PDB file of C-alpha atoms in Angstrom:
ATOM      1  CA  GLU A  12     188.345 247.541 142.529  1.00 39.00           C
ATOM      2  CA  LEU A  13     187.272 250.210 139.664  1.00 36.00           C
ATOM      3  CA  SER A  14     190.416 252.206 140.531  1.00 39.00           C
ATOM      4  CA  VAL A  15     192.475 249.062 140.226  1.00 36.00           C
ATOM      5  CA  MET A  16     190.812 248.417 136.683  1.00 36.00           C
ATOM      6  CA  ALA A  17     191.773 252.342 135.883  1.00 38.00           C
ATOM      7  CA  ASP A  18     195.311 251.507 136.415  1.00 43.00           C
ATOM      8  CA  GLN A  19     195.182 248.958 134.388  1.00 42.00           C
ATOM      9  CA  LEU A  20     193.797 250.682 131.416  1.00 45.00           C
ATOM     10  CA  ALA A  21     195.853 253.731 132.051  1.00 42.00           C
ATOM     11  CA  PRO A  22     197.880 254.013 128.856  1.00 42.00           C
ATOM     12  CA  PRO A  23     201.558 252.421 130.381  1.00 38.00           C
ATOM     13  CA  ALA A  24     204.377 254.923 129.734  1.00 40.00           C
ATOM     14  CA  ALA A  25     207.305 252.549 129.098  1.00 36.00           C
ATOM     15  CA  ALA A  26     205.058 250.837 126.412  1.00 39.00           C
ATOM     16  CA  PRO A  27     202.632 252.900 124.352  1.00 41.00           C
ATOM     17  CA  GLU A  28     202.943 250.583 121.757  1.00 44.00           C
ATOM     18  CA  GLN A  29     200.930 247.956 124.236  1.00 49.00           C
ATOM     19  CA  SER A  30     197.446 247.469 122.578  1.00 73.00           C
ATOM     20  CA  LYS A  31     194.590 249.307 124.482  1.00 80.00           C
ATOM     21  CA  TYR A  32     192.401 246.527 123.711  1.00 81.00           C
ATOM     22  CA  ASP A  33     194.676 243.588 125.349  1.00 83.00           C
ATOM     23  CA  ARG A  34     194.197 245.778 128.719  1.00 82.00           C
ATOM     24  CA  LEU A  35     190.306 246.295 128.275  1.00 83.00           C
ATOM     25  CA  ILE A  36     190.364 242.300 127.562  1.00 84.00           C
ATOM     26  CA  SER A  37     192.855 241.467 130.540  1.00 84.00           C
ATOM     27  CA  SER A  38     190.313 243.491 133.162  1.00 84.00           C
ATOM     28  CA  ALA A  39     187.213 242.163 131.842  1.00 85.00           C
ATOM     29  CA  ARG A  40     188.651 238.599 132.518  1.00 81.00           C
ATOM     30  CA  ALA A  41     189.283 239.646 136.137  1.00 73.00           C
ATOM     31  CA  SER A  42     185.370 239.854 136.490  1.00 70.00           C
ATOM     32  CA  SER A  43     182.784 237.015 136.356  1.00 72.00           C
ATOM     33  CA  GLY A  44     181.599 236.859 132.272  1.00 83.00           C
ATOM     34  CA  ALA A  45     178.562 238.493 131.888  1.00 90.00           C
ATOM     35  CA  LEU A  46     175.315 236.575 130.856  1.00 94.00           C
ATOM     36  CA  THR A  47     175.040 237.288 127.448  1.00 96.00           C
ATOM     37  CA  VAL A  48     171.830 236.049 125.114  1.00 97.00           C
ATOM     38  CA  VAL A  49     173.383 235.879 121.618  1.00 97.00           C
ATOM     39  CA  ALA A  50     170.895 236.718 118.807  1.00 97.00           C
ATOM     40  CA  HIS A  51     170.926 234.143 115.979  1.00 96.00           C
ATOM     41  CA  PRO A  52     174.520 232.967 115.775  1.00 95.00           C
ATOM     42  CA  CYS A  53     174.018 230.909 112.849  1.00 95.00           C
ATOM     43  CA  ASP A  54     177.471 231.048 110.949  1.00 93.00           C
ATOM     44  CA  GLU A  55     181.294 230.446 111.682  1.00 92.00           C
ATOM     45  CA  THR A  56     182.040 233.880 112.659  1.00 90.00           C
ATOM     46  CA  SER A  57     179.124 234.978 114.928  1.00 92.00           C
ATOM     47  CA  LEU A  58     179.347 231.359 116.736  1.00 94.00           C
ATOM     48  CA  ARG A  59     183.031 231.576 116.830  1.00 93.00           C
ATOM     49  CA  GLY A  60     182.848 235.119 118.242  1.00 92.00           C
ATOM     50  CA  ALA A  61     180.713 233.917 120.737  1.00 94.00           C
ATOM     51  CA  LEU A  62     182.293 230.645 121.873  1.00 95.00           C
ATOM     52  CA  GLU A  63     186.051 232.511 121.802  1.00 93.00           C
ATOM     53  CA  ALA A  64     184.478 235.240 124.428  1.00 93.00           C
ATOM     54  CA  ALA A  65     183.180 232.621 126.612  1.00 94.00           C
ATOM     55  CA  GLU A  66     186.088 230.780 126.428  1.00 93.00           C
ATOM     56  CA  ALA A  67     188.205 233.948 127.390  1.00 91.00           C
ATOM     57  CA  GLY A  68     186.130 234.256 130.446  1.00 92.00           C
ATOM     58  CA  LEU A  69     184.280 237.553 129.128  1.00 93.00           C
ATOM     59  CA  ILE A  70     180.531 236.292 128.771  1.00 94.00           C
ATOM     60  CA  VAL A  71     178.454 233.391 129.313  1.00 95.00           C
ATOM     61  CA  PRO A  72     176.417 232.891 126.247  1.00 96.00           C
ATOM     62  CA  ILE A  73     172.854 232.148 125.635  1.00 97.00           C
ATOM     63  CA  LEU A  74     172.502 231.097 121.945  1.00 98.00           C
ATOM     64  CA  VAL A  75     169.424 231.793 120.522  1.00 98.00           C
ATOM     65  CA  GLY A  76     168.394 230.605 116.868  1.00 97.00           C
ATOM     66  CA  PRO A  77     167.681 227.506 114.964  1.00 97.00           C
ATOM     67  CA  GLU A  78     169.233 224.984 117.194  1.00 96.00           C
ATOM     68  CA  ALA A  79     169.806 222.097 114.435  1.00 96.00           C
ATOM     69  CA  ARG A  80     171.105 224.914 112.331  1.00 97.00           C
ATOM     70  CA  ILE A  81     173.650 226.107 115.210  1.00 97.00           C
ATOM     71  CA  ARG A  82     174.802 222.753 116.160  1.00 96.00           C
ATOM     72  CA  ALA A  83     175.295 221.951 112.196  1.00 97.00           C
ATOM     73  CA  VAL A  84     177.511 225.409 111.990  1.00 96.00           C
ATOM     74  CA  ALA A  85     179.604 224.004 115.329  1.00 96.00           C
ATOM     75  CA  GLU A  86     179.856 220.892 113.789  1.00 96.00           C
ATOM     76  CA  GLU A  87     180.972 221.835 110.328  1.00 96.00           C
ATOM     77  CA  PHE A  88     183.965 224.268 111.778  1.00 96.00           C
ATOM     78  CA  ALA A  89     184.553 222.019 114.715  1.00 96.00           C
ATOM     79  CA  LEU A  90     183.636 224.739 117.411  1.00 96.00           C
ATOM     80  CA  ASP A  91     182.961 223.234 121.200  1.00 94.00           C
ATOM     81  CA  LEU A  92     179.409 224.078 122.221  1.00 95.00           C
ATOM     82  CA  GLY A  93     180.049 222.232 125.185  1.00 90.00           C
ATOM     83  CA  GLY A  94     177.462 222.751 127.525  1.00 91.00           C
ATOM     84  CA  THR A  95     176.295 226.104 126.142  1.00 95.00           C
ATOM     85  CA  GLU A  96     172.757 226.889 126.467  1.00 96.00           C
ATOM     86  CA  ILE A  97     170.609 227.080 123.220  1.00 97.00           C
ATOM     87  CA  VAL A  98     167.241 228.217 122.858  1.00 97.00           C
ATOM     88  CA  ASP A  99     165.423 227.241 119.836  1.00 97.00           C
ATOM     89  CA  ALA A 100     163.848 229.559 117.359  1.00 97.00           C
ATOM     90  CA  PRO A 101     162.902 228.796 113.809  1.00 95.00           C
ATOM     91  CA  HIS A 102     164.413 231.921 112.196  1.00 95.00           C
ATOM     92  CA  SER A 103     166.356 235.109 112.519  1.00 95.00           C
ATOM     93  CA  HIS A 104     163.277 237.443 113.133  1.00 96.00           C
ATOM     94  CA  ALA A 105     161.941 235.245 115.574  1.00 96.00           C
ATOM     95  CA  ALA A 106     165.408 234.945 117.458  1.00 97.00           C
ATOM     96  CA  ALA A 107     165.566 238.302 117.582  1.00 97.00           C
ATOM     97  CA  ALA A 108     162.486 238.668 119.131  1.00 96.00           C
ATOM     98  CA  LYS A 109     163.129 235.754 121.811  1.00 97.00           C
ATOM     99  CA  ALA A 110     166.770 237.235 122.341  1.00 97.00           C
ATOM    100  CA  VAL A 111     164.570 240.659 123.601  1.00 97.00           C
ATOM    101  CA  ALA A 112     162.360 238.880 125.539  1.00 96.00           C
ATOM    102  CA  LEU A 113     164.800 236.725 127.495  1.00 97.00           C
ATOM    103  CA  VAL A 114     166.979 240.194 128.402  1.00 96.00           C
ATOM    104  CA  ARG A 115     163.074 241.504 129.467  1.00 94.00           C
ATOM    105  CA  GLU A 116     162.815 238.562 131.694  1.00 94.00           C
ATOM    106  CA  GLY A 117     166.230 239.258 133.297  1.00 93.00           C
ATOM    107  CA  ARG A 118     167.931 236.149 131.642  1.00 93.00           C
ATOM    108  CA  GLY A 119     170.940 238.251 130.239  1.00 94.00           C
ATOM    109  CA  GLU A 120     172.951 241.347 131.216  1.00 94.00           C
ATOM    110  CA  LEU A 121     174.206 241.581 127.748  1.00 96.00           C
ATOM    111  CA  LEU A 122     172.698 241.267 124.277  1.00 97.00           C
ATOM    112  CA  MET A 123     174.819 240.250 121.328  1.00 96.00           C
ATOM    113  CA  LYS A 124     174.359 240.412 117.469  1.00 95.00           C
ATOM    114  CA  GLY A 125     174.644 237.097 115.449  1.00 93.00           C
ATOM    115  CA  SER A 126     174.442 236.554 111.836  1.00 92.00           C
ATOM    116  CA  LEU A 127     171.318 238.872 111.562  1.00 93.00           C
ATOM    117  CA  HIS A 128     171.169 242.060 110.283  1.00 91.00           C
ATOM    118  CA  THR A 129     171.561 244.840 112.720  1.00 90.00           C
ATOM    119  CA  ASP A 130     168.562 246.346 111.798  1.00 91.00           C
ATOM    120  CA  GLU A 131     166.509 243.089 112.338  1.00 94.00           C
ATOM    121  CA  LEU A 132     167.804 243.022 115.893  1.00 95.00           C
ATOM    122  CA  MET A 133     167.186 246.660 116.669  1.00 93.00           C
ATOM    123  CA  LYS A 134     164.109 247.002 115.300  1.00 94.00           C
ATOM    124  CA  GLU A 135     163.209 244.462 118.248  1.00 95.00           C
ATOM    125  CA  VAL A 136     165.201 246.465 120.592  1.00 96.00           C
ATOM    126  CA  ALA A 137     163.282 249.292 119.715  1.00 93.00           C
ATOM    127  CA  SER A 138     159.598 248.261 120.115  1.00 91.00           C
ATOM    128  CA  SER A 139     157.601 250.520 122.659  1.00 85.00           C
ATOM    129  CA  ALA A 140     155.528 247.556 123.922  1.00 87.00           C
ATOM    130  CA  THR A 141     158.161 244.587 123.773  1.00 90.00           C
ATOM    131  CA  GLY A 142     161.636 246.605 123.314  1.00 93.00           C
ATOM    132  CA  LEU A 143     164.310 247.321 125.625  1.00 95.00           C
ATOM    133  CA  ARG A 144     164.155 251.163 125.061  1.00 93.00           C
ATOM    134  CA  THR A 145     164.341 253.669 128.448  1.00 93.00           C
ATOM    135  CA  GLU A 146     164.123 257.189 128.735  1.00 93.00           C
ATOM    136  CA  ARG A 147     167.442 257.440 127.033  1.00 94.00           C
ATOM    137  CA  ARG A 148     168.083 258.034 122.947  1.00 95.00           C
ATOM    138  CA  ILE A 149     169.726 254.771 122.034  1.00 96.00           C
ATOM    139  CA  SER A 150     173.394 255.664 120.478  1.00 97.00           C
ATOM    140  CA  HIS A 151     176.316 253.503 119.062  1.00 96.00           C
ATOM    141  CA  VAL A 152     180.054 254.061 119.955  1.00 97.00           C
ATOM    142  CA  PHE A 153     182.837 252.839 118.468  1.00 96.00           C
ATOM    143  CA  VAL A 154     185.838 251.788 120.892  1.00 94.00           C
ATOM    144  CA  MET A 155     188.839 252.883 118.815  1.00 93.00           C
ATOM    145  CA  ASP A 156     192.472 251.256 119.325  1.00 92.00           C
ATOM    146  CA  VAL A 157     194.272 253.682 116.996  1.00 93.00           C
ATOM    147  CA  PRO A 158     198.245 252.691 116.641  1.00 92.00           C
ATOM    148  CA  GLY A 159     200.370 255.448 117.422  1.00 90.00           C
ATOM    149  CA  HIS A 160     197.740 257.179 119.743  1.00 91.00           C
ATOM    150  CA  ALA A 161     198.391 256.535 123.340  1.00 88.00           C
ATOM    151  CA  GLU A 162     194.796 256.255 124.433  1.00 88.00           C
ATOM    152  CA  THR A 163     191.645 254.327 123.469  1.00 91.00           C
ATOM    153  CA  LEU A 164     189.251 256.807 121.659  1.00 96.00           C
ATOM    154  CA  PHE A 165     185.478 256.579 121.595  1.00 97.00           C
ATOM    155  CA  ILE A 166     183.440 257.790 118.215  1.00 98.00           C
ATOM    156  CA  THR A 167     179.904 258.442 118.711  1.00 96.00           C
ATOM    157  CA  ASP A 168     177.521 257.914 116.941  1.00 96.00           C
ATOM    158  CA  ALA A 169     178.381 256.809 113.793  1.00 95.00           C
ATOM    159  CA  ALA A 170     175.932 253.911 113.303  1.00 92.00           C
ATOM    160  CA  ILE A 171     172.238 254.231 114.447  1.00 94.00           C
ATOM    161  CA  ASN A 172     171.619 258.463 114.970  1.00 95.00           C
ATOM    162  CA  ILE A 173     171.575 259.688 111.445  1.00 96.00           C
ATOM    163  CA  PHE A 174     171.063 263.262 111.700  1.00 97.00           C
ATOM    164  CA  PRO A 175     170.407 263.635 115.671  1.00 97.00           C
ATOM    165  CA  ASP A 176     168.874 266.827 116.902  1.00 97.00           C
ATOM    166  CA  LEU A 177     170.341 268.381 120.075  1.00 97.00           C
ATOM    167  CA  ASP A 178     167.827 266.457 122.369  1.00 97.00           C
ATOM    168  CA  ALA A 179     169.285 263.167 120.914  1.00 97.00           C
ATOM    169  CA  LYS A 180     172.754 264.669 121.085  1.00 98.00           C
ATOM    170  CA  ARG A 181     172.535 265.095 124.664  1.00 98.00           C
ATOM    171  CA  ASP A 182     171.802 261.527 124.880  1.00 98.00           C
ATOM    172  CA  ILE A 183     174.315 260.497 122.859  1.00 98.00           C
ATOM    173  CA  VAL A 184     177.449 262.507 124.819  1.00 98.00           C
ATOM    174  CA  GLN A 185     176.015 261.606 128.407  1.00 98.00           C
ATOM    175  CA  ASN A 186     175.865 257.312 126.756  1.00 97.00           C
ATOM    176  CA  ALA A 187     179.217 257.839 125.705  1.00 98.00           C
ATOM    177  CA  ILE A 188     180.281 259.547 129.175  1.00 98.00           C
ATOM    178  CA  ASP A 189     178.752 256.650 131.059  1.00 96.00           C
ATOM    179  CA  LEU A 190     180.666 253.891 129.176  1.00 96.00           C
ATOM    180  CA  TRP A 191     184.054 255.668 129.600  1.00 96.00           C
ATOM    181  CA  ARG A 192     183.606 256.047 133.275  1.00 95.00           C
ATOM    182  CA  GLY A 193     181.692 252.651 133.695  1.00 92.00           C
ATOM    183  CA  ILE A 194     184.697 250.995 132.320  1.00 91.00           C
ATOM    184  CA  GLY A 195     186.937 252.189 134.701  1.00 89.00           C
ATOM    185  CA  LEU A 196     188.766 254.822 132.570  1.00 91.00           C
ATOM    186  CA  GLY A 197     187.962 258.030 134.959  1.00 93.00           C
ATOM    187  CA  THR A 198     186.564 261.149 133.767  1.00 96.00           C
ATOM    188  CA  PRO A 199     186.805 261.525 129.874  1.00 97.00           C
ATOM    189  CA  ARG A 200     187.560 264.606 127.675  1.00 98.00           C
ATOM    190  CA  VAL A 201     184.537 265.485 125.207  1.00 98.00           C
ATOM    191  CA  ALA A 202     185.096 267.476 122.068  1.00 98.00           C
ATOM    192  CA  ILE A 203     181.989 268.026 120.214  1.00 98.00           C
ATOM    193  CA  LEU A 204     183.387 268.004 116.460  1.00 98.00           C
ATOM    194  CA  SER A 205     182.492 270.501 114.019  1.00 97.00           C
ATOM    195  CA  ALA A 206     184.591 271.871 110.664  1.00 96.00           C
ATOM    196  CA  VAL A 207     185.928 274.569 112.770  1.00 96.00           C
ATOM    197  CA  GLU A 208     186.343 275.884 116.295  1.00 95.00           C
ATOM    198  CA  THR A 209     184.451 278.828 116.110  1.00 95.00           C
ATOM    199  CA  VAL A 210     180.647 279.470 116.384  1.00 96.00           C
ATOM    200  CA  THR A 211     179.078 280.638 113.216  1.00 97.00           C
ATOM    201  CA  THR A 212     175.491 280.412 111.720  1.00 97.00           C
ATOM    202  CA  LYS A 213     176.877 279.234 108.522  1.00 97.00           C
ATOM    203  CA  ILE A 214     177.492 275.471 109.888  1.00 97.00           C
ATOM    204  CA  PRO A 215     174.721 274.389 112.209  1.00 96.00           C
ATOM    205  CA  SER A 216     177.071 271.675 114.312  1.00 97.00           C
ATOM    206  CA  THR A 217     179.076 274.647 115.667  1.00 97.00           C
ATOM    207  CA  ILE A 218     175.456 276.110 117.300  1.00 98.00           C
ATOM    208  CA  GLU A 219     174.935 272.585 118.604  1.00 98.00           C
ATOM    209  CA  ALA A 220     178.203 272.130 119.809  1.00 98.00           C
ATOM    210  CA  ALA A 221     178.428 275.398 121.733  1.00 98.00           C
ATOM    211  CA  ALA A 222     174.997 274.680 123.200  1.00 98.00           C
ATOM    212  CA  LEU A 223     175.914 271.017 124.763  1.00 98.00           C
ATOM    213  CA  CYS A 224     178.737 272.754 126.264  1.00 98.00           C
ATOM    214  CA  LYS A 225     176.162 275.219 128.280  1.00 98.00           C
ATOM    215  CA  MET A 226     174.119 272.367 128.981  1.00 98.00           C
ATOM    216  CA  ALA A 227     177.087 270.320 130.603  1.00 98.00           C
ATOM    217  CA  GLU A 228     177.754 273.947 132.538  1.00 97.00           C
ATOM    218  CA  ARG A 229     174.271 273.845 133.791  1.00 98.00           C
ATOM    219  CA  GLY A 230     174.275 269.824 135.075  1.00 97.00           C
ATOM    220  CA  GLN A 231     172.210 268.637 131.987  1.00 98.00           C
ATOM    221  CA  ILE A 232     175.478 266.591 131.144  1.00 98.00           C
ATOM    222  CA  THR A 233     177.333 265.233 133.873  1.00 97.00           C
ATOM    223  CA  GLY A 234     180.551 263.496 134.564  1.00 97.00           C
ATOM    224  CA  GLY A 235     182.921 264.469 131.462  1.00 97.00           C
ATOM    225  CA  LEU A 236     184.757 267.381 130.374  1.00 98.00           C
ATOM    226  CA  VAL A 237     182.886 268.921 127.479  1.00 98.00           C
ATOM    227  CA  ASP A 238     184.273 271.473 124.804  1.00 98.00           C
ATOM    228  CA  GLY A 239     183.474 272.286 121.705  1.00 94.00           C
ATOM    229  CA  PRO A 240     182.917 273.303 118.643  1.00 97.00           C
ATOM    230  CA  LEU A 241     186.341 271.658 117.995  1.00 97.00           C
ATOM    231  CA  ALA A 242     187.730 270.659 114.566  1.00 97.00           C
ATOM    232  CA  PHE A 243     189.260 266.966 114.453  1.00 97.00           C
ATOM    233  CA  ASP A 244     193.114 268.324 114.464  1.00 96.00           C
ATOM    234  CA  ASN A 245     192.764 270.773 117.549  1.00 95.00           C
ATOM    235  CA  ALA A 246     190.438 268.219 119.261  1.00 97.00           C
ATOM    236  CA  ILE A 247     192.819 265.579 118.884  1.00 96.00           C
ATOM    237  CA  ASP A 248     196.743 267.350 118.328  1.00 95.00           C
ATOM    238  CA  PRO A 249     197.894 269.622 121.095  1.00 95.00           C
ATOM    239  CA  GLU A 250     200.422 271.636 118.821  1.00 95.00           C
ATOM    240  CA  ALA A 251     197.036 272.277 116.509  1.00 95.00           C
ATOM    241  CA  ALA A 252     194.976 273.380 119.729  1.00 95.00           C
ATOM    242  CA  ARG A 253     198.084 275.474 120.730  1.00 95.00           C
ATOM    243  CA  ILE A 254     198.395 277.228 117.260  1.00 95.00           C
ATOM    244  CA  LYS A 255     194.928 277.977 117.322  1.00 94.00           C
ATOM    245  CA  GLY A 256     195.255 279.557 120.504  1.00 95.00           C
ATOM    246  CA  ILE A 257     192.519 277.239 122.083  1.00 94.00           C
ATOM    247  CA  THR A 258     193.038 276.395 125.874  1.00 92.00           C
ATOM    248  CA  SER A 259     190.979 274.041 127.547  1.00 94.00           C
ATOM    249  CA  PRO A 260     191.290 270.521 129.217  1.00 95.00           C
ATOM    250  CA  VAL A 261     189.877 269.225 126.229  1.00 97.00           C
ATOM    251  CA  ALA A 262     191.482 270.561 123.287  1.00 96.00           C
ATOM    252  CA  GLY A 263     194.378 268.611 122.002  1.00 96.00           C
ATOM    253  CA  HIS A 264     193.760 265.924 124.186  1.00 96.00           C
ATOM    254  CA  ALA A 265     189.978 264.502 123.399  1.00 97.00           C
ATOM    255  CA  GLN A 266     189.037 261.106 124.314  1.00 98.00           C
ATOM    256  CA  ILE A 267     185.441 260.966 123.102  1.00 98.00           C
ATOM    257  CA  LEU A 268     184.937 262.280 119.855  1.00 98.00           C
ATOM    258  CA  VAL A 269     181.188 263.485 119.316  1.00 98.00           C
ATOM    259  CA  VAL A 270     180.711 263.883 115.667  1.00 98.00           C
ATOM    260  CA  PRO A 271     177.990 266.111 113.961  1.00 98.00           C
ATOM    261  CA  ASP A 272     175.917 263.251 112.247  1.00 97.00           C
ATOM    262  CA  LEU A 273     176.471 259.359 111.014  1.00 97.00           C
ATOM    263  CA  GLU A 274     177.825 260.462 107.889  1.00 97.00           C
ATOM    264  CA  ALA A 275     180.718 262.270 109.769  1.00 97.00           C
ATOM    265  CA  GLY A 276     181.302 259.548 111.979  1.00 97.00           C
ATOM    266  CA  ASN A 277     181.086 256.769 109.705  1.00 94.00           C
ATOM    267  CA  MET A 278     183.868 258.511 107.521  1.00 96.00           C
ATOM    268  CA  LEU A 279     185.977 259.075 110.442  1.00 96.00           C
ATOM    269  CA  ALA A 280     185.659 255.734 111.941  1.00 95.00           C
ATOM    270  CA  LYS A 281     186.561 254.106 108.612  1.00 93.00           C
ATOM    271  CA  ASN A 282     189.219 256.411 107.806  1.00 95.00           C
ATOM    272  CA  LEU A 283     191.202 255.350 111.141  1.00 95.00           C
ATOM    273  CA  THR A 284     190.301 251.771 110.268  1.00 92.00           C
ATOM    274  CA  PHE A 285     191.889 251.486 106.731  1.00 93.00           C
ATOM    275  CA  LEU A 286     194.338 254.212 106.594  1.00 95.00           C
ATOM    276  CA  ALA A 287     195.756 254.060 110.071  1.00 94.00           C
ATOM    277  CA  HIS A 288     194.811 250.248 110.724  1.00 92.00           C
ATOM    278  CA  ALA A 289     192.906 250.999 113.704  1.00 91.00           C
ATOM    279  CA  ASP A 290     190.446 248.369 115.318  1.00 89.00           C
ATOM    280  CA  ALA A 291     187.016 249.559 116.068  1.00 91.00           C
ATOM    281  CA  ALA A 292     185.062 247.813 118.797  1.00 91.00           C
ATOM    282  CA  GLY A 293     181.180 248.427 118.784  1.00 91.00           C
ATOM    283  CA  ILE A 294     178.595 248.681 121.528  1.00 95.00           C
ATOM    284  CA  VAL A 295     175.228 249.975 121.472  1.00 96.00           C
ATOM    285  CA  LEU A 296     174.064 251.711 124.714  1.00 96.00           C
ATOM    286  CA  GLY A 297     170.755 253.403 126.282  1.00 95.00           C
ATOM    287  CA  ALA A 298     169.003 250.291 126.026  1.00 95.00           C
ATOM    288  CA  ARG A 299     168.290 248.303 129.243  1.00 94.00           C
ATOM    289  CA  VAL A 300     171.043 246.383 128.761  1.00 95.00           C
ATOM    290  CA  PRO A 301     174.397 246.929 126.546  1.00 95.00           C
ATOM    291  CA  ILE A 302     174.479 245.810 123.023  1.00 96.00           C
ATOM    292  CA  ILE A 303     177.421 244.304 121.662  1.00 95.00           C
ATOM    293  CA  LEU A 304     177.360 244.801 117.480  1.00 89.00           C
ATOM    294  CA  THR A 305     179.954 243.084 115.546  1.00 81.00           C
ATOM    295  CA  SER A 306     180.669 242.836 111.993  1.00 78.00           C
ATOM    296  CA  ARG A 307     181.620 240.139 109.802  1.00 74.00           C
ATOM    297  CA  ALA A 308     184.486 241.928 108.908  1.00 75.00           C
ATOM    298  CA  ASP A 309     185.503 242.011 112.531  1.00 79.00           C
ATOM    299  CA  SER A 310     188.930 240.555 113.492  1.00 79.00           C
ATOM    300  CA  VAL A 311     188.870 238.232 116.549  1.00 80.00           C
ATOM    301  CA  ARG A 312     190.461 240.411 118.803  1.00 83.00           C
ATOM    302  CA  THR A 313     187.856 243.301 117.748  1.00 86.00           C
ATOM    303  CA  ARG A 314     185.287 240.853 118.724  1.00 87.00           C
ATOM    304  CA  LEU A 315     186.926 240.264 121.902  1.00 90.00           C
ATOM    305  CA  ALA A 316     187.203 243.666 122.855  1.00 90.00           C
ATOM    306  CA  SER A 317     183.284 244.447 121.948  1.00 93.00           C
ATOM    307  CA  CYS A 318     182.661 241.694 124.522  1.00 93.00           C
ATOM    308  CA  ALA A 319     185.400 243.217 127.197  1.00 92.00           C
ATOM    309  CA  VAL A 320     183.801 246.458 127.047  1.00 93.00           C
ATOM    310  CA  ALA A 321     180.404 245.752 127.096  1.00 94.00           C
ATOM    311  CA  ALA A 322     181.266 242.984 130.101  1.00 92.00           C
ATOM    312  CA  LEU A 323     183.075 245.412 132.279  1.00 91.00           C
ATOM    313  CA  TYR A 324     180.108 248.308 131.770  1.00 91.00           C
ATOM    314  CA  ALA A 325     177.711 245.800 133.052  1.00 89.00           C
ATOM    315  CA  MET A 326     179.736 244.848 136.190  1.00 86.00           C
ATOM    316  CA  ARG A 327     180.049 248.298 137.053  1.00 83.00           C
ATOM    317  CA  ARG A 328     175.958 248.262 136.446  1.00 80.00           C
ATOM    318  CA  ARG A 329     175.649 245.289 138.547  1.00 77.00           C
ATOM    319  CA  ALA A 330     177.807 246.797 141.586  1.00 71.00           C
ATOM    320  CA  ALA A 331     176.639 250.301 141.175  1.00 63.00           C
ATOM    321  CA  PRO A 332     174.780 252.951 139.394  1.00 51.00           C
ATOM    322  CA  ILE A 333     176.563 255.518 137.382  1.00 47.00           C
ATOM    323  CA  VAL A 334     177.187 258.516 139.422  1.00 44.00           C
ATOM    324  CA  ALA A 335     178.546 261.652 138.609  1.00 40.00           C
ATOM    325  CA  GLU A 336     181.722 262.834 140.340  1.00 37.00           C
TER     326      GLU A 336
END
């Protein structure tokens, strides 16, 4: 099933302009919808997003929040709740705590952010006593659909880890590789980005990039082809890599871009969004379940893509653990 999924997701030679997101959404529709706990969907955008993802067959939502308020929003904006389960919670703090508790109890395969602040939800997720932590560092992946670029791009971490150290970066890389493989895209080419492609003490991220590559050689990172340091141009453009004399399976053809820190990643993702008109779906990894993080500015298609990626990954995790080739 996953090999078929990979074929569906591979960039089609005849129609490179076809949306990468459309292929992800189509693949996820072929699976049974993932049971998804939605924390505090108390505005039109978040409630509509959850209900449209359910209508598309991507998720089966459980809405957690003030029931009267959720029903009032649905009525105001003519949204059909149908038989959707609602778990009452008095306010956003309580909704975040209850949503995480439901996932801990095995009631959901995915967790989805509603109209509360990201920090409010992630504080409950990260709680050592009652949260969803694992031994893996929690990290965020932007799943980018860039017009004119044939493949889906992952950018990580541009939303959670501000200045990650080497151990955190190992987990950030592994989380992204596991997601790439888990949604049926095969073995990813991973570029560890810096400002230059040579190792220098003047730029500490180049040293960490070299260390991550050695960690991949030694089996501390598995499942992907890892190279770095690479500058953005020679990570993404074959001609730039050729001019610099860089020969590797990754250079010029990177699919996962690992940034030095959150500032660099945030600027890169937003550059692609606002100047290249890319769509940026978002998912958080490393917790007990994938977490769908959406923004109020996200389009319907971006929200559906975030749900599709999470649902595909949940289906893979349901079927079998991620195992490196």
